Amino acid sequence: MTADFWPTLFVFVLASLIGLGVIRRVSRLLHTPLMSITNAISAIAVVGSIIVTGSDYPLEIRILGAVALFASMTNIVSGFLITDRMLKMFKTPGKPGAEK
Amino acid sequence: MAMTGVTQLAYLVASVLFIFALHWMNTPATARRGVGAGVAATAIAVAFTWAQPFIIHHWWIIGAIVAGFIVGVPLSLVPLTAVPQRTALSHAFGGAAAGLVGTAEFYLGFQEGPGHLTTFKMVALVLECILGYLTLTGSLLAAGKLQEVHWIPQRPVTYPGQNIVNLMLLVVAIGLAVAVILHPTAPAAPIWFAIIIGLSLLFGLLLIIPIGGADMPTVIAILNSYAGLSAVAMGFALDNRLLITAGALDGSSGLILAIIMCKAMNRSFINVLFGAFGKVQKATVGGEAKVYKSETVEGAAQVLEQANLVVIIPGYGMAVAQAQHKIRELYDQLKKRGITVKFAIHPVAGRMPGHMNVLLAEADIPYTDLVEMEEINPDMPQADVALVVGANDVVNPAARTDKTSPIFGMPIIDADKARMVFAIKRSKNPGFAGIDNELYFADRTWMLFGDAKAVVGELVKQLAPGAGMH
């Protein structure tokens, strides 16, 4: 297990640097949608929740997993939907409503 | 439970798609593509995780997913003024998910006996649970404050020795964490772990109790970061690189937003978290009573009509009054007369990063007229009218001049440099940060008292064709 530590840490540090680089370029206009989309993205905890819920584990463990899965799924659904809803509203003067 | 090459490949594709999703957020023109990429990545991750052979309880998964849709869809349809609360609530859900999975993993490993809970895994699980649970309660409290739930105090709550109490709790939690990490299979380990969970839940509340509304944008960003980092810790515990990548993206996003917010208030992280900003400033004793000059809507409309450049400065008051649609009508009326209208957006205006932009975009105001503070300030002396709609601290000149002011040093929108200022204000009370605003007493400032929506509506009526302009 400790052998996995270093490659995993590499992934974390490099992903964080990519994150900092990408996020810094996000338009300030879009900081609210940015927050809701990163929220949906971090609901990738859904992967862990599915494993805990669906594996052949004791009942009480799977109940914890199912609640976590519900919470992650709520974030995925509401996060992506509301981000898209907000982004649809950002229009240039030239083409009002063109992006609808 | 080893992952196959196919699953790993799917996770790699999902990681790349997530990075592109955020990359496409750099301009409104491509941002919706980003949502598509994010949805695709999540769908791939879910499908390939689910398809693994050791996943056997399919109905459980289906049930939880359906429940997620039932709650998630209405949550995505809230009015845009409620977006800060919704965001805080979703941070709470994210924290809960991480905390619960971490809890499940620990008790599972404990039941399965020694060998399952390595030191490395234990460190990850403890971090995952601490971050997850404190994000859960902290975000719930933040959401409650934003929603203005009546039994939750809006003003920051402070008491003597607050930071000492917090620090001592932290020391206890760290002590227990070290114990459970070193002896994960000790008979008392499940109890230690449970106490750590309890302390984390408590800690989340204690962290947010002293936070006032003006600091909410920063705090929401910090909680966003914590939610991401708890997913990272889950990734370490499960040895899953997709979780680590996606969590790191979220963590760095929250961090950058928090830094931007802190800079925009000239404050440090530490100061936001432990400074208990927003206490009502003590009334200056012996100072002469300052007098507001108020103006009628008719008078203000006449001045607006003669202007060449009007800068509208929105704040949280606009959101509260839901005035953005009336402001759009005002914008239309002024534009029709050939007047240039710009919106000056302070980074911390409102209750979350970007709050004003979303509300104005909802009202169909082209985003090209939404101008950041740094860009609009050089033009402020040319503005004929600065119209302040429900903004307060972000236009307070005390930030430049008054060293005793709690907001001293905070960059502000230079409304006071405009030739004339109209400020729409609901009441004569100080703003959320509890600080008197010199701008309102300045020579060139005229107050329009009333609800922002009603006042702007009256202005529109005055400017509308056929209205009896004198």
Short mmCIF file of N, CA and C in Angstrom, two decimals, chain B residues 137-198:
data_model
loop_
_atom_site.label_atom_id
_atom_site.label_comp_id
_atom_site.label_asym_id
_atom_site.label_seq_id
_atom_site.Cartn_x
_atom_site.Cartn_y
_atom_site.Cartn_z
N THR B 137 -21.42 20.29 8.45
CA THR B 137 -22.13 21.16 9.40
C THR B 137 -21.83 22.63 9.12
N GLY B 138 -20.57 22.94 8.76
CA GLY B 138 -20.23 24.33 8.46
C GLY B 138 -21.07 24.86 7.31
N SER B 139 -21.23 24.06 6.26
CA SER B 139 -21.99 24.51 5.10
C SER B 139 -23.48 24.60 5.41
N LEU B 140 -23.98 23.66 6.23
CA LEU B 140 -25.39 23.74 6.60
C LEU B 140 -25.66 25.04 7.35
N LEU B 141 -24.75 25.39 8.26
CA LEU B 141 -24.94 26.63 9.02
C LEU B 141 -24.83 27.85 8.09
N ALA B 142 -23.86 27.79 7.17
CA ALA B 142 -23.72 28.89 6.21
C ALA B 142 -24.98 29.02 5.37
N ALA B 143 -25.52 27.88 4.91
CA ALA B 143 -26.75 27.91 4.12
C ALA B 143 -27.89 28.50 4.93
N GLY B 144 -27.96 28.12 6.21
CA GLY B 144 -29.01 28.65 7.08
C GLY B 144 -28.88 30.15 7.25
N LYS B 145 -27.66 30.63 7.43
CA LYS B 145 -27.44 32.08 7.57
C LYS B 145 -27.84 32.80 6.28
N LEU B 146 -27.48 32.21 5.14
CA LEU B 146 -27.79 32.85 3.86
C LEU B 146 -29.29 32.86 3.60
N GLN B 147 -29.96 31.78 4.01
CA GLN B 147 -31.40 31.67 3.80
C GLN B 147 -32.14 32.55 4.81
N GLU B 148 -31.38 33.07 5.79
CA GLU B 148 -31.94 33.88 6.86
C GLU B 148 -33.01 33.12 7.63
N VAL B 149 -32.70 31.87 7.92
CA VAL B 149 -33.56 31.07 8.79
C VAL B 149 -33.64 31.79 10.13
N HIS B 150 -34.87 31.95 10.65
CA HIS B 150 -35.03 32.94 11.72
C HIS B 150 -34.33 32.59 13.02
N TRP B 151 -34.16 31.30 13.34
CA TRP B 151 -33.52 30.97 14.62
C TRP B 151 -32.00 30.88 14.51
N ILE B 152 -31.46 31.15 13.30
CA ILE B 152 -30.00 31.17 13.17
C ILE B 152 -29.54 32.62 13.19
N PRO B 153 -28.61 32.96 14.10
CA PRO B 153 -28.19 34.36 14.18
C PRO B 153 -27.48 34.81 12.90
N GLN B 154 -27.90 35.97 12.38
CA GLN B 154 -27.27 36.50 11.17
C GLN B 154 -25.94 37.17 11.49
N ARG B 155 -25.97 37.91 12.58
CA ARG B 155 -24.75 38.61 12.99
C ARG B 155 -23.75 37.58 13.51
N PRO B 156 -22.48 37.86 13.37
CA PRO B 156 -21.49 36.91 13.88
C PRO B 156 -21.64 36.73 15.39
N VAL B 157 -21.51 35.50 15.83
CA VAL B 157 -21.59 35.22 17.27
C VAL B 157 -20.18 35.04 17.79
N THR B 158 -19.81 35.86 18.75
CA THR B 158 -18.48 35.71 19.33
C THR B 158 -18.61 35.65 20.84
N TYR B 159 -17.66 35.01 21.47
CA TYR B 159 -17.62 34.96 22.93
C TYR B 159 -16.15 34.94 23.34
N PRO B 160 -15.88 35.33 24.58
CA PRO B 160 -14.48 35.39 25.00
C PRO B 160 -13.85 34.00 24.94
N GLY B 161 -12.63 33.95 24.51
CA GLY B 161 -11.92 32.67 24.48
C GLY B 161 -12.34 31.76 23.35
N GLN B 162 -13.07 32.33 22.38
CA GLN B 162 -13.58 31.52 21.27
C GLN B 162 -12.48 30.74 20.55
N ASN B 163 -11.42 31.46 20.22
CA ASN B 163 -10.34 30.80 19.47
C ASN B 163 -9.62 29.77 20.33
N ILE B 164 -9.54 30.02 21.64
CA ILE B 164 -8.90 29.06 22.55
C ILE B 164 -9.71 27.77 22.58
N VAL B 165 -11.04 27.91 22.71
CA VAL B 165 -11.92 26.74 22.73
C VAL B 165 -11.74 25.93 21.44
N ASN B 166 -11.78 26.64 20.31
CA ASN B 166 -11.61 25.96 19.03
C ASN B 166 -10.27 25.23 18.96
N LEU B 167 -9.24 25.92 19.44
CA LEU B 167 -7.90 25.36 19.38
C LEU B 167 -7.80 24.10 20.25
N MET B 168 -8.44 24.16 21.43
CA MET B 168 -8.38 23.00 22.31
C MET B 168 -9.11 21.81 21.70
N LEU B 169 -10.26 22.08 21.10
CA LEU B 169 -10.99 21.00 20.42
C LEU B 169 -10.11 20.39 19.33
N LEU B 170 -9.41 21.25 18.62
CA LEU B 170 -8.56 20.79 17.53
C LEU B 170 -7.45 19.89 18.07
N VAL B 171 -6.88 20.30 19.22
CA VAL B 171 -5.80 19.50 19.82
C VAL B 171 -6.33 18.13 20.22
N VAL B 172 -7.53 18.10 20.83
CA VAL B 172 -8.13 16.81 21.21
C VAL B 172 -8.34 15.95 19.98
N ALA B 173 -8.88 16.56 18.92
CA ALA B 173 -9.15 15.80 17.69
C ALA B 173 -7.86 15.26 17.11
N ILE B 174 -6.80 16.08 17.09
CA ILE B 174 -5.53 15.62 16.53
C ILE B 174 -4.96 14.47 17.37
N GLY B 175 -5.08 14.61 18.71
CA GLY B 175 -4.60 13.54 19.59
C GLY B 175 -5.30 12.22 19.30
N LEU B 176 -6.62 12.26 19.20
CA LEU B 176 -7.39 11.05 18.90
C LEU B 176 -7.03 10.52 17.52
N ALA B 177 -6.83 11.45 16.58
CA ALA B 177 -6.50 11.04 15.22
C ALA B 177 -5.19 10.27 15.21
N VAL B 178 -4.19 10.80 15.93
CA VAL B 178 -2.89 10.11 15.98
C VAL B 178 -3.07 8.72 16.60
N ALA B 179 -3.87 8.66 17.68
CA ALA B 179 -4.09 7.37 18.34
C ALA B 179 -4.73 6.36 17.38
N VAL B 180 -5.76 6.80 16.68
CA VAL B 180 -6.49 5.85 15.83
C VAL B 180 -5.66 5.48 14.59
N ILE B 181 -4.81 6.39 14.16
CA ILE B 181 -3.96 6.09 13.00
C ILE B 181 -2.90 5.05 13.40
N LEU B 182 -2.34 5.21 14.60
CA LEU B 182 -1.28 4.29 15.03
C LEU B 182 -1.85 2.95 15.46
N HIS B 183 -3.07 2.95 16.03
CA HIS B 183 -3.64 1.69 16.53
C HIS B 183 -5.05 1.50 15.98
N PRO B 184 -5.16 1.31 14.67
CA PRO B 184 -6.51 1.26 14.06
C PRO B 184 -7.30 0.03 14.49
N THR B 185 -6.65 -0.99 15.00
CA THR B 185 -7.40 -2.20 15.38
C THR B 185 -7.53 -2.35 16.88
N ALA B 186 -7.12 -1.33 17.63
CA ALA B 186 -7.32 -1.36 19.07
C ALA B 186 -8.82 -1.46 19.37
N PRO B 187 -9.18 -2.13 20.49
CA PRO B 187 -10.62 -2.30 20.78
C PRO B 187 -11.36 -0.97 20.88
N ALA B 188 -10.64 0.07 21.33
CA ALA B 188 -11.31 1.36 21.50
C ALA B 188 -11.31 2.19 20.22
N ALA B 189 -10.66 1.71 19.17
CA ALA B 189 -10.52 2.51 17.95
C ALA B 189 -11.85 3.01 17.38
N PRO B 190 -12.89 2.15 17.34
CA PRO B 190 -14.17 2.64 16.78
C PRO B 190 -14.73 3.80 17.59
N ILE B 191 -14.48 3.78 18.91
CA ILE B 191 -14.99 4.87 19.74
C ILE B 191 -14.19 6.14 19.47
N TRP B 192 -12.86 5.99 19.40
CA TRP B 192 -12.03 7.16 19.05
C TRP B 192 -12.51 7.76 17.73
N PHE B 193 -12.73 6.89 16.76
CA PHE B 193 -13.13 7.36 15.44
C PHE B 193 -14.47 8.11 15.53
N ALA B 194 -15.39 7.54 16.31
CA ALA B 194 -16.70 8.19 16.47
C ALA B 194 -16.55 9.57 17.11
N ILE B 195 -15.64 9.68 18.10
CA ILE B 195 -15.44 10.98 18.75
C ILE B 195 -14.84 11.98 17.75
N ILE B 196 -13.92 11.49 16.92
CA ILE B 196 -13.34 12.38 15.90
C ILE B 196 -14.45 12.92 15.00
N ILE B 197 -15.37 12.03 14.62
CA ILE B 197 -16.49 12.46 13.77
C ILE B 197 -17.31 13.54 14.49
N GLY B 198 -17.62 13.25 15.77
CA GLY B 198 -18.40 14.21 16.55
C GLY B 198 -17.71 15.56 16.65
#
